[in-house]
């Protein structure tokens, strides 16, 4: 079976879609017999991101990360984030001619440009450069695939999210609760400022 290194700057104590997706994927890969080395900020000295303490930033050198990779000798690398560890992993893969994949989880350019005076176009240039070096860049939806393709991203592949049937199983319609007018609309996700939940609540929609 394969030896796979998964690199992510987003990890516990964060609770978000990136962390949950990686947890579930790693669990399934291990069940298939693959050996996984997970590279996260908690393996190194790290500090909290100002104003967002759940996000930890690894403070380490490239040589330290490279030694971890050389010791494990992966047959493939997946880079989940464009943070410090992601950049170190990308550099290591290119220097060793190691195949690697990336995944585009977060609208990083929009997130940063909304908070700092940095042009969104400049940020997209950096992110595009980061992802286009890999063998494949995985995205969650068709709409995001089309948007990134129009921005010059290459080697895009859809990685849709599944359902854990041990946690969710739909009931027959007559057993569904609340007795609310149909159709029902629901927001699924974290309660966080960047999710802009008020925009959903303010929608003028039929039903509930």
Coordinates of C-alpha atoms in Angstrom, one line a residue:
X1 CA 0.0 0.0 0.0
X2 CA 1.0 3.6 -0.4
X3 CA 2.8 5.9 2.0
X4 CA 1.0 9.2 1.8
X5 CA 1.9 12.5 3.4
X6 CA -1.0 14.9 4.1
X7 CA 0.0 18.5 4.8
X8 CA -2.4 21.0 6.3
X9 CA -2.0 24.4 8.1
X10 CA -5.7 24.0 9.2
X11 CA -6.0 21.5 12.1
X12 CA -7.2 21.2 15.7
X13 CA -8.4 23.1 17.7
X14 CA -10.1 24.5 14.6
X15 CA -13.5 23.0 13.8
X16 CA -14.3 23.6 10.1
X17 CA -14.9 21.9 6.8
X18 CA -11.2 21.5 5.9
X19 CA -10.5 19.7 9.2
X20 CA -13.5 17.5 9.0
X21 CA -12.9 16.6 5.4
X22 CA -9.3 15.6 6.1
X23 CA -10.2 13.6 9.2
X24 CA -12.8 11.6 7.3
X25 CA -10.5 11.1 4.3
X26 CA -7.5 10.0 6.4
X27 CA -9.7 7.6 8.3
X28 CA -10.9 5.9 5.1
X29 CA -7.4 5.8 3.6
X30 CA -6.1 4.1 6.8
X31 CA -8.9 1.5 6.5
X32 CA -7.7 0.8 3.0
X33 CA -4.2 0.0 4.4
X34 CA -2.4 3.2 3.4
X35 CA 0.2 4.6 5.8
X36 CA -0.4 8.3 6.5
X37 CA 2.0 10.9 7.8
X38 CA 0.0 14.0 8.9
X39 CA 1.9 17.2 8.9
X40 CA 0.1 19.9 10.9
X41 CA 1.1 23.0 13.0
X42 CA 1.0 21.1 16.3
X43 CA 4.1 19.1 15.2
X44 CA 6.1 22.3 15.5
X45 CA 6.4 25.4 17.5
X46 CA 3.4 27.5 16.7
X47 CA 1.5 30.7 17.6
X48 CA -2.1 31.7 17.3
X49 CA -3.2 33.9 14.5
X50 CA -4.1 37.4 15.9
X51 CA -7.9 37.8 16.2
X52 CA -8.4 34.1 15.3
X53 CA -6.7 32.1 18.1
X54 CA -8.1 28.8 16.9
X55 CA -5.8 29.0 13.8
X56 CA -2.2 28.1 14.7
X57 CA 0.7 29.2 12.5
X58 CA 3.7 26.9 12.4
X59 CA 7.0 28.6 13.2
X60 CA 9.6 26.3 11.6
X61 CA 12.2 26.2 8.9
X62 CA 12.0 24.5 5.6
X63 CA 14.9 22.2 6.5
X64 CA 13.0 20.9 9.5
X65 CA 9.9 20.0 7.4
X66 CA 12.1 18.5 4.7
X67 CA 13.8 16.2 7.2
X68 CA 10.3 14.9 8.2
X69 CA 9.5 14.2 4.6
X70 CA 12.9 12.5 3.9
X71 CA 12.5 10.3 6.9
X72 CA 9.0 9.1 5.9
X73 CA 9.8 8.8 2.2
X74 CA 6.2 9.2 0.9
X75 CA 5.1 7.9 -2.4
X76 CA 2.6 10.7 -2.8
X77 CA 1.9 14.0 -1.1
X78 CA -1.4 15.9 -0.7
X79 CA -1.3 19.6 0.3
X80 CA -4.5 20.9 1.7
X81 CA -3.7 24.5 2.4
X82 CA -1.6 27.5 1.1
X83 CA -0.1 28.3 4.5
X84 CA 3.6 28.0 5.6
X85 CA 3.5 24.2 5.8
X86 CA 1.8 24.0 2.4
X87 CA 4.5 26.2 0.8
X88 CA 7.3 24.1 2.4
X89 CA 5.6 20.9 1.2
X90 CA 5.3 22.3 -2.3
X91 CA 8.9 23.2 -2.4
X92 CA 10.0 19.8 -1.2
X93 CA 7.9 18.0 -3.8
X94 CA 9.2 20.1 -6.6
X95 CA 12.8 19.6 -5.5
X96 CA 12.3 15.8 -5.3
X97 CA 10.2 15.6 -8.4
X98 CA 7.5 14.0 -6.2
X99 CA 3.9 13.9 -7.5
X100 CA 1.5 15.9 -5.3
X101 CA -2.1 17.1 -5.3
X102 CA -3.6 20.2 -3.8
X103 CA -7.1 21.1 -2.7
X104 CA -8.8 24.5 -2.9
X105 CA -11.0 24.8 0.2
X106 CA -11.2 28.5 1.0
X107 CA -11.7 31.6 -1.0
X108 CA -8.5 33.0 0.4
X109 CA -8.1 36.0 -2.0
X110 CA -11.6 37.3 -1.1
X111 CA -11.1 36.6 2.6
X112 CA -7.8 38.5 2.8
X113 CA -8.7 41.4 0.5
X114 CA -11.9 42.1 2.5
X115 CA -9.7 42.6 5.6
X116 CA -6.5 44.0 4.3
X117 CA -5.6 46.5 1.5
X118 CA -4.3 43.8 -0.8
X119 CA -5.6 43.5 -4.4
X120 CA -7.7 40.4 -5.0
X121 CA -6.1 39.9 -8.4
X122 CA -2.6 39.8 -6.8
X123 CA -3.7 37.2 -4.3
X124 CA -5.3 35.1 -7.1
X125 CA -2.0 35.2 -9.0
X126 CA -0.2 33.8 -6.0
X127 CA -2.8 31.1 -5.3
X128 CA -2.9 30.1 -8.9
X129 CA 0.9 29.8 -9.0
X130 CA 0.7 27.6 -5.9
X131 CA -1.9 25.2 -7.2
X132 CA -0.8 24.9 -10.8
X133 CA 2.5 23.3 -9.9
X134 CA 0.7 20.2 -8.7
X135 CA -0.6 17.2 -10.6
X136 CA -4.2 17.9 -9.7
X137 CA -6.1 20.6 -7.8
X138 CA -9.2 19.2 -6.2
X139 CA -12.4 21.4 -5.7
X140 CA -15.7 20.6 -4.1
X141 CA -18.2 21.8 -6.6
X142 CA -18.7 22.2 -10.4
X143 CA -19.3 26.0 -10.0
X144 CA -16.0 26.4 -8.2
X145 CA -14.3 24.3 -10.9
X146 CA -15.7 26.5 -13.6
X147 CA -14.7 29.7 -11.8
X148 CA -11.1 28.7 -11.1
X149 CA -10.7 27.4 -14.7
X150 CA -11.8 30.9 -15.9
X151 CA -9.1 32.3 -13.7
X152 CA -6.4 30.2 -15.2
X153 CA -6.2 27.3 -12.8
X154 CA -5.2 24.0 -14.4
X155 CA -5.6 20.2 -13.7
X156 CA -8.9 20.7 -11.8
X157 CA -10.7 17.7 -10.5
X158 CA -14.0 17.6 -8.5
X159 CA -13.8 16.1 -5.0
X160 CA -17.3 16.1 -3.7
X161 CA -18.2 15.4 -0.1
X162 CA -20.0 12.3 0.8
X163 CA -22.5 11.5 3.6
X164 CA -21.7 9.5 6.7
X165 CA -24.7 7.1 6.9
X166 CA -23.9 6.3 10.5
X167 CA -24.8 9.9 11.3
X168 CA -27.5 10.7 8.8
X169 CA -30.3 8.7 7.3
X170 CA -33.4 10.5 5.9
X171 CA -36.7 9.5 7.3
X172 CA -40.0 9.1 5.3
X173 CA -41.6 12.4 4.6
X174 CA -44.6 11.8 6.9
X175 CA -42.2 11.3 9.9
X176 CA -40.4 14.5 9.4
X177 CA -40.9 16.9 12.3
X178 CA -42.0 20.5 12.9
X179 CA -45.0 20.6 10.5
X180 CA -43.6 23.7 8.8
X181 CA -44.8 25.1 5.5
X182 CA -42.8 23.6 2.6
X183 CA -40.3 23.9 1.0
X184 CA -37.8 23.9 3.9
X185 CA -34.5 25.8 3.5
X186 CA -31.6 25.1 5.8
X187 CA -28.1 26.5 6.3
X188 CA -25.6 23.8 7.0
X189 CA -22.2 24.9 8.3
X190 CA -20.3 26.7 11.1
X191 CA -21.8 29.7 12.8
X192 CA -19.0 32.2 11.9
X193 CA -18.8 35.8 10.6
X194 CA -17.3 34.8 7.3
X195 CA -20.3 32.5 6.5
X196 CA -22.6 35.6 6.3
X197 CA -25.6 33.8 7.8
X198 CA -27.7 37.0 8.0
X199 CA -27.7 37.1 4.2
X200 CA -29.3 33.7 4.2
X201 CA -31.8 34.6 6.9
X202 CA -32.8 37.8 5.0
X203 CA -33.7 35.9 1.8
X204 CA -37.4 36.3 0.7
X205 CA -38.2 32.7 0.0
X206 CA -41.5 30.6 0.1
X207 CA -42.0 28.0 2.8
X208 CA -39.8 27.9 5.8

